[in-house]
Short mmCIF file of C-alpha atoms in Angstrom, two decimals:
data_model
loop_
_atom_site.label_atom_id
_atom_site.label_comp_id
_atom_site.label_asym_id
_atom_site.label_seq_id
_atom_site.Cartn_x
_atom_site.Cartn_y
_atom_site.Cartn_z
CA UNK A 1 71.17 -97.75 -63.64
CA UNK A 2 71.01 -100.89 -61.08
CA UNK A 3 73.06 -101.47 -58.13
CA UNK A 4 72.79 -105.00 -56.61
CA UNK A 5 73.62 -106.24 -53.30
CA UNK A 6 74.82 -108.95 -52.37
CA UNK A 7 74.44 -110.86 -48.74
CA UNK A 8 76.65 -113.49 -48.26
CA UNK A 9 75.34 -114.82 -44.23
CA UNK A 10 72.25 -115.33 -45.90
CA UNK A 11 72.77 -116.30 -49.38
CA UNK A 12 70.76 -113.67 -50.77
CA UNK A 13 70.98 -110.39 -53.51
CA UNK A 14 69.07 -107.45 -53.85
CA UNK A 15 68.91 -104.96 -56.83
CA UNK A 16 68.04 -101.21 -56.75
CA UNK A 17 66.95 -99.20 -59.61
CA UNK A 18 68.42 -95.39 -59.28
CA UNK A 19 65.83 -93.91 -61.20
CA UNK A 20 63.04 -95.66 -59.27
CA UNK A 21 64.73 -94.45 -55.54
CA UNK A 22 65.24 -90.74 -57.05
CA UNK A 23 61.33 -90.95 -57.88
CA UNK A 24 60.26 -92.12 -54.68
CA UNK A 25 62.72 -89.22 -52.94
CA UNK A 26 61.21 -86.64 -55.15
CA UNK A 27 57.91 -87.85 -53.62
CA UNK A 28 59.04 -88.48 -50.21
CA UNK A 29 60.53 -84.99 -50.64
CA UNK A 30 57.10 -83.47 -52.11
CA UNK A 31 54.79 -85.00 -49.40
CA UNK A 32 57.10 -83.25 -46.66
CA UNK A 33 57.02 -79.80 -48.39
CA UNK A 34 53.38 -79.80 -49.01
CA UNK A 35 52.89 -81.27 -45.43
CA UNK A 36 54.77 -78.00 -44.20
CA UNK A 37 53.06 -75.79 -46.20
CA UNK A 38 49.86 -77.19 -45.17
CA UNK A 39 51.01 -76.81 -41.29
CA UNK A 40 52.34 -73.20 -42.09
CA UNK A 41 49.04 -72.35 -43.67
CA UNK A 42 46.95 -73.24 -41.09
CA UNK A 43 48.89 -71.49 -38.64
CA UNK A 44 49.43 -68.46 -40.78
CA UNK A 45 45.54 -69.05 -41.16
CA UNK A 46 44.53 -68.01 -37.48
CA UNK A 47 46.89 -65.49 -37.64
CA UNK A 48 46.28 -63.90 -40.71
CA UNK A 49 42.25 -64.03 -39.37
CA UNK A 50 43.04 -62.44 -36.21
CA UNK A 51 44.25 -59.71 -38.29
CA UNK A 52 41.69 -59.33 -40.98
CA UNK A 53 38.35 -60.14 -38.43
CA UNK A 54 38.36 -57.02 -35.94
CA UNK A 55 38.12 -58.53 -32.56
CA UNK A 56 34.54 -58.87 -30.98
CA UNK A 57 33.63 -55.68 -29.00
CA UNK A 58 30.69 -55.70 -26.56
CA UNK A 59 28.43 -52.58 -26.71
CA UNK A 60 27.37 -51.82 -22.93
CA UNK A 61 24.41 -49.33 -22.85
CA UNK A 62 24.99 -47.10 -19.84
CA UNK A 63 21.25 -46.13 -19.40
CA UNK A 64 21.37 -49.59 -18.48
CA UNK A 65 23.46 -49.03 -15.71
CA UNK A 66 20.80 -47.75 -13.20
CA UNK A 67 21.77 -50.94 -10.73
CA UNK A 68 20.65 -50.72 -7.06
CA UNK A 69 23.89 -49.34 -6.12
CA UNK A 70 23.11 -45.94 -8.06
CA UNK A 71 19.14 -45.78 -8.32
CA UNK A 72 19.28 -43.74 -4.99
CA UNK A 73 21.54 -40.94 -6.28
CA UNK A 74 19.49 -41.00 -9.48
CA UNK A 75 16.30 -40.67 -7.97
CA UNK A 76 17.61 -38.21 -5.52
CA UNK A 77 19.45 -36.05 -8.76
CA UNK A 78 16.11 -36.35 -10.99
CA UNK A 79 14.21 -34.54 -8.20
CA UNK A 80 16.02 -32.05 -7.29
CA UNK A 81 15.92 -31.14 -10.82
CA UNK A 82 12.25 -31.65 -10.80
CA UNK A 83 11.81 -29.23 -7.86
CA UNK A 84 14.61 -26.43 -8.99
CA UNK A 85 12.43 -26.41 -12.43
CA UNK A 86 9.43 -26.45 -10.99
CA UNK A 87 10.41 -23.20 -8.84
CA UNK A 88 12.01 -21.51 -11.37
CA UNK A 89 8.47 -21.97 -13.47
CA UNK A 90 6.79 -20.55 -10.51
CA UNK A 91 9.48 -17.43 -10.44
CA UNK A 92 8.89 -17.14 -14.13
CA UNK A 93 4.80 -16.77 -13.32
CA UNK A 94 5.02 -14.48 -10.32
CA UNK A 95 7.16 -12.08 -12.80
CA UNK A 96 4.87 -12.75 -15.76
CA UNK A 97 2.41 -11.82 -12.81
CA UNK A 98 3.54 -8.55 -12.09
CA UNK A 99 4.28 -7.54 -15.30
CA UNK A 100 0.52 -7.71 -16.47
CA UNK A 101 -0.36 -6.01 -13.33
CA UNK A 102 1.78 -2.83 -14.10
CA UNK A 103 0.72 -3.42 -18.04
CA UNK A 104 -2.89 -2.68 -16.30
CA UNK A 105 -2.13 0.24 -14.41
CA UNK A 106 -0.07 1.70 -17.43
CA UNK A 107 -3.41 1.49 -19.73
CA UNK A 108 -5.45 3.03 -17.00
CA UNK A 109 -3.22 5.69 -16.37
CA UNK A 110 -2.74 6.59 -19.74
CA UNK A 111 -6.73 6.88 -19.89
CA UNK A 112 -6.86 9.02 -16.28
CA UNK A 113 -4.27 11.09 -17.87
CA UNK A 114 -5.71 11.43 -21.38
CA UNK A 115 -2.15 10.49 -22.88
CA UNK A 116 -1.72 9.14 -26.56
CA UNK A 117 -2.69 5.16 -26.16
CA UNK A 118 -0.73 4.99 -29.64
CA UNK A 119 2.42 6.36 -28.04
CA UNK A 120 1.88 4.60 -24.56
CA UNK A 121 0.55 0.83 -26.15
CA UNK A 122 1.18 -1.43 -23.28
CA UNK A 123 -0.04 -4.62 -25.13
CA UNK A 124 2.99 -4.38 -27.56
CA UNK A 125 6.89 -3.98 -26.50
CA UNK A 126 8.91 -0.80 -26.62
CA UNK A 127 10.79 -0.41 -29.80
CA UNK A 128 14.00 -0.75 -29.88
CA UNK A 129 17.23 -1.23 -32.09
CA UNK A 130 20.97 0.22 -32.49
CA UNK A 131 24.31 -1.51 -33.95
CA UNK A 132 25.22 -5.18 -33.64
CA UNK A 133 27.63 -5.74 -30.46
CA UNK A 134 30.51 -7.73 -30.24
CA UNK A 135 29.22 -11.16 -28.61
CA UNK A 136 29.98 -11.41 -25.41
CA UNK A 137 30.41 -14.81 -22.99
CA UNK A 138 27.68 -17.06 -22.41
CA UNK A 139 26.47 -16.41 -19.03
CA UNK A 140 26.78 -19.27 -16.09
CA UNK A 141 23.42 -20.00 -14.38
CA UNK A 142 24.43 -18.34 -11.01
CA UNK A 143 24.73 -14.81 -12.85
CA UNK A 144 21.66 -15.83 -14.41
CA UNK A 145 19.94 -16.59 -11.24
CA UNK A 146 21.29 -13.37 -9.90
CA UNK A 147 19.92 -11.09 -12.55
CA UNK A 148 16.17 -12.53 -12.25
CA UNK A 149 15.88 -11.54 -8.45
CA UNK A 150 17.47 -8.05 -9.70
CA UNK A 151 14.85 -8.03 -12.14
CA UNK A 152 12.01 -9.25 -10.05
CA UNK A 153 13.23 -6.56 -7.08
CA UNK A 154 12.61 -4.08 -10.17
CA UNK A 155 9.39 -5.19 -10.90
CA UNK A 156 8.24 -5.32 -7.32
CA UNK A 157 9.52 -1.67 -6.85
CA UNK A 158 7.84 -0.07 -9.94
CA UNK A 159 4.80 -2.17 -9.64
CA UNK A 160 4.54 0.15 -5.80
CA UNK A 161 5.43 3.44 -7.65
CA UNK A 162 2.93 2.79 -10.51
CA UNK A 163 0.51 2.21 -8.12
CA UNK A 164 0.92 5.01 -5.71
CA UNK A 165 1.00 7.48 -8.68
CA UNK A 166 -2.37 5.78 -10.02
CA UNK A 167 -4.17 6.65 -6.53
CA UNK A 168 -2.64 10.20 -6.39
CA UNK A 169 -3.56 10.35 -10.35
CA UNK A 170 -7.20 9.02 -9.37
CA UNK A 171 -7.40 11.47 -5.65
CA UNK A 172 -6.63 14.29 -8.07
CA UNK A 173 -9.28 13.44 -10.66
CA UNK A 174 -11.73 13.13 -8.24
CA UNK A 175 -11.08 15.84 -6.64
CA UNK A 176 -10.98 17.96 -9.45
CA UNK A 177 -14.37 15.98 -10.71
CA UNK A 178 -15.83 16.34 -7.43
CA UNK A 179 -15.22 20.30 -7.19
CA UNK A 180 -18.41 22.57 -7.86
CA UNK A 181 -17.55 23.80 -11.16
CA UNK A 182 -20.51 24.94 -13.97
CA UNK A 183 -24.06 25.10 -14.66
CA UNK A 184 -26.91 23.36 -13.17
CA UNK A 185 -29.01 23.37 -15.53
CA UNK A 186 -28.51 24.12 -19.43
CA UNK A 187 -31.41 27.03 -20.34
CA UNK A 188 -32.62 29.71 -18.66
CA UNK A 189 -30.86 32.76 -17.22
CA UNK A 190 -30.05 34.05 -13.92
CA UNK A 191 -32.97 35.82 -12.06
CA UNK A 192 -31.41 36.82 -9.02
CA UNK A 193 -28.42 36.75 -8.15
CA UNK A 194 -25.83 36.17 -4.96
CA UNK A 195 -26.07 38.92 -1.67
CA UNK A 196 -28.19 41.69 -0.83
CA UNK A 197 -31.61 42.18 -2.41
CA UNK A 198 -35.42 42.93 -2.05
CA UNK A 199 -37.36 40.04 -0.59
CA UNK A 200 -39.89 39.30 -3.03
CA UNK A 201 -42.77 38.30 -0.35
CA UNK A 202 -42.07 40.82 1.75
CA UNK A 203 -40.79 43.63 0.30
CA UNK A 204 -37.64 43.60 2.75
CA UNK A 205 -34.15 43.88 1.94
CA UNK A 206 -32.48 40.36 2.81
CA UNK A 207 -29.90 38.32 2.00
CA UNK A 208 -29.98 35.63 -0.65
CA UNK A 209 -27.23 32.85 -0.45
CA UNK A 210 -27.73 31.75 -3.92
CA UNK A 211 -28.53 32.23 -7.94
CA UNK A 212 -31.50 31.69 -9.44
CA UNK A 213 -32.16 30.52 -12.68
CA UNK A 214 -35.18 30.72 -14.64
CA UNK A 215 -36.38 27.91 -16.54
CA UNK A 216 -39.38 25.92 -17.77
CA UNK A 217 -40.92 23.66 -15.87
CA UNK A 218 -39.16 20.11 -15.93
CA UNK A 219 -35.88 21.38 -17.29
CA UNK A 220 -32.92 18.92 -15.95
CA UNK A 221 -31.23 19.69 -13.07
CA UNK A 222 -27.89 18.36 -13.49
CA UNK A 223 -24.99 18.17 -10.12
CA UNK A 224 -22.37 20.18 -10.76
CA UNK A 225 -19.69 17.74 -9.66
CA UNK A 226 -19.38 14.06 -8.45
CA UNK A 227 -20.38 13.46 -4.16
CA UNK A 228 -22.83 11.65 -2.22
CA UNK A 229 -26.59 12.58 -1.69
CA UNK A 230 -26.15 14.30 1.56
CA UNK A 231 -30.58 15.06 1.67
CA UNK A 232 -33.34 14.82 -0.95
CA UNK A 233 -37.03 15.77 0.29
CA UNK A 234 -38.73 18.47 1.37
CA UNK A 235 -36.93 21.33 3.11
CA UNK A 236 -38.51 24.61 4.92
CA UNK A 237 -38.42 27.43 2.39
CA UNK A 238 -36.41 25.55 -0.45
CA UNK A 239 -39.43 23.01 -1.20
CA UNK A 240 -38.08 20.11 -3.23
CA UNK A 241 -34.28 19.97 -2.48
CA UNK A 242 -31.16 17.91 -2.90
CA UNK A 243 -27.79 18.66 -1.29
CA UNK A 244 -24.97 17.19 -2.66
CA UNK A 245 -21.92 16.33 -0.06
CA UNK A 246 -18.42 16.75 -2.99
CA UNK A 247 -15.89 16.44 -0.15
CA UNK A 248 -12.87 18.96 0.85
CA UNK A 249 -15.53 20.94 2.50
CA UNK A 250 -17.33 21.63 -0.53
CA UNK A 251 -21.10 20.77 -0.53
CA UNK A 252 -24.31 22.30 -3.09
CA UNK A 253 -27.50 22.52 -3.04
CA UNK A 254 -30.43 22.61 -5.93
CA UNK A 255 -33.63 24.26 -4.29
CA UNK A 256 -37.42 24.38 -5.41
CA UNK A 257 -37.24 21.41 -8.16
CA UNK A 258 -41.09 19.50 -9.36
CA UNK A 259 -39.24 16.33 -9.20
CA UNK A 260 -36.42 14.42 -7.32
CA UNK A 261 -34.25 12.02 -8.90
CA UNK A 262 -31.95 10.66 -6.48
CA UNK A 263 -32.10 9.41 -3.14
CA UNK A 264 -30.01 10.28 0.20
CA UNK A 265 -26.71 8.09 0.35
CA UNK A 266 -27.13 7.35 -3.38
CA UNK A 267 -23.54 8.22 -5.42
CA UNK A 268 -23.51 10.65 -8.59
CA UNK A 269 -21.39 12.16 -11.06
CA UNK A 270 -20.88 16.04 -12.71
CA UNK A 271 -23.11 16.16 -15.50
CA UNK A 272 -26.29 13.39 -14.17
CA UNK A 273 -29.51 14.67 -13.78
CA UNK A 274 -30.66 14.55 -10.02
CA UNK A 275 -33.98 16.61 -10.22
CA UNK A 276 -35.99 18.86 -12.33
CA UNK A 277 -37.09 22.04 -12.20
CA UNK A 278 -40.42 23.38 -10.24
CA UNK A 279 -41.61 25.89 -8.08
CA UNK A 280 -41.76 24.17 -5.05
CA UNK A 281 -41.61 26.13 -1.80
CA UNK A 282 -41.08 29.56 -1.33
CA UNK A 283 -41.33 30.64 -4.79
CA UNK A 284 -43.01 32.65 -7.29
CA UNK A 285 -42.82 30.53 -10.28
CA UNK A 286 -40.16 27.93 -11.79
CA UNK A 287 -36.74 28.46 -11.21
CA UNK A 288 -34.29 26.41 -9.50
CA UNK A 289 -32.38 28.09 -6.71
CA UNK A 290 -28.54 27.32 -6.53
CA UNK A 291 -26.30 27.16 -3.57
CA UNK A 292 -22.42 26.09 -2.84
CA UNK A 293 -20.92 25.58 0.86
CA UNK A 294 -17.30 26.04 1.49
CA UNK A 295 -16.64 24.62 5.30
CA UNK A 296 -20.05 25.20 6.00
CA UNK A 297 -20.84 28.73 4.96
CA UNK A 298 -22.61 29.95 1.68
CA UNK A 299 -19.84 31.17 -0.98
CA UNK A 300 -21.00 33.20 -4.29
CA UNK A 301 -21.87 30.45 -6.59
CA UNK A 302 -20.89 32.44 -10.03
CA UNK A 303 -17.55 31.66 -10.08
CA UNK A 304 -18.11 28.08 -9.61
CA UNK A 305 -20.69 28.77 -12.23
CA UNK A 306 -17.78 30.05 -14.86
CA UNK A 307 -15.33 28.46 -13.92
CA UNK A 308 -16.05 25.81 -16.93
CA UNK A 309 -15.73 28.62 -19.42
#
């Protein structure tokens, strides 16, 4: 279909073909829908990548954050720990301290006391055992804290005890190591013994303050309990002697010997050989003559002399 126009002032026609103007409207109409879509898609665009893309995060490191404002209370917090560590070390070492000092005296005082070492092992911990408790709450530092110094008080208080007990164990050992007790020498037999009797030189009764024991020549003298070399030389009517100082008032004496062994001052134990036997002095042949002291007088040495049976 064509419409023409007609324009009379100027004399002039024009003609339009319908199907030509609904063609150009259709693309007229097309080019404004696809320019819309266009603008809606790349506004929808942003949008829609806004909510796919995850927004950009920045990751801050806080170790990062020692700045100059905060380095002081840093320092200041880092060695306060350093010195509360290093004295709880030390508090650790003074205990582990005191507990090897009372493992010690435990050993030795199982040895002084001739106890079972198998029963009374201080290298290895006590056994121990019994039912599973309910657990209870952790404990706070503080209470921790708390229950150390109650445990190093403990420590500090038994170490005392164990070691007053060890000196009283050790006094009563010596003393009972140190007390005249047994035979001085190991052979022979008793020639004469303690009290009245006939004086052998003169013929006299007298009094003799000792026992005498027969023996060969050289046999071992041997103290009868630990002291301190009071004398050992020559001594008017006893020839070769050594006297023994034992302590608690208690002192011996080992007359007529070949040979002395030990010197004055010098330390010995029961049992060590200090001299052997002669006849030395006022004698008539080998024998060693055997006195004990009590608070400086002679006592009858044969119950000393039996008392080890």
């Amino acid at each position: 279909m064509q419409i023409i126009i007609v324009d009379h002032r100027r004399g002039t026609t024009r003609r339009f073909d319908t199907a030509r103007a609904k063609a150009g409207l259709l693309a007229a109409g097309v080019g404004c829908t696809a320019f819309l879509l266009a603008a809606l898609l790349i506004v929808g665009g942003w949008k829609l990548h806004g909510w796919l893309v995850p927004p950009r995060v920045e990751v801050v490191d806080i170790g990062t954050m020692d700045t100059a404002e905060h380095k002081g209370e840093l320092d200041e917090l880092r060695s306060r720990i350093h010195d509360e560590s290093a004295a709880f070390a030390r508090r650790i070492a003074t205990l582990q301290a005191h507990i090897a000092r009372i493992d010690a005296a435990g050993e030795r005082m199982t040895r002084l006391a001739n106890l079972d070492e198998g029963e009374f092992d201080f290298g290895q911990p006590p056994a121990l055992g019994g039912p599973i408790s309910e657990e209870g709450d952790t404990p706070e530092l503080g209470q921790l804290l708390d229950e150390l110094d109650a445990l190093e008080a403990r420590v500090r208080s038994r170490s005392r005890q164990l070691s007053v007990l060890e000196d009283m164990l050790v006094d009563a050992q010596a003393r009972e190591a140190s007390r005249p007790e047994g035979r001085p020498v190991t052979s022979g037999y008793i020639s004469s013994g303690y009290g009245r009797r006939t004086d052998p030189f003169t013929g006299r009764p007298a009094s003799h303050y000792g026992l005498d024991f027969a023996a060969r020549p050289g046999t071992d003298v041997s103290a009868v309990g630990s002291g301190i070399v009071e004398s050992s030389g020559m001594r008017s009517g006893y020839g070769q002697m050594v006297e023994i100082n034992h302590g608690n008032g208690y002192s011996t004496r080992y007359g007529h010997n070949s040979k002395l062994l030990v010197r004055a001052g010098e330390r010995v134990t029961r049992g060590q050989v200090i001299a052997e036997v002669g006849a030395s002095g006022r004698a008539t042949g080998p024998h060693l003559h055997f006195e004990v002291w009590h608070n400086g007088k002679a006592v009858n040495p044969s119950k000393y002399v039996h008392a080890a049976r």
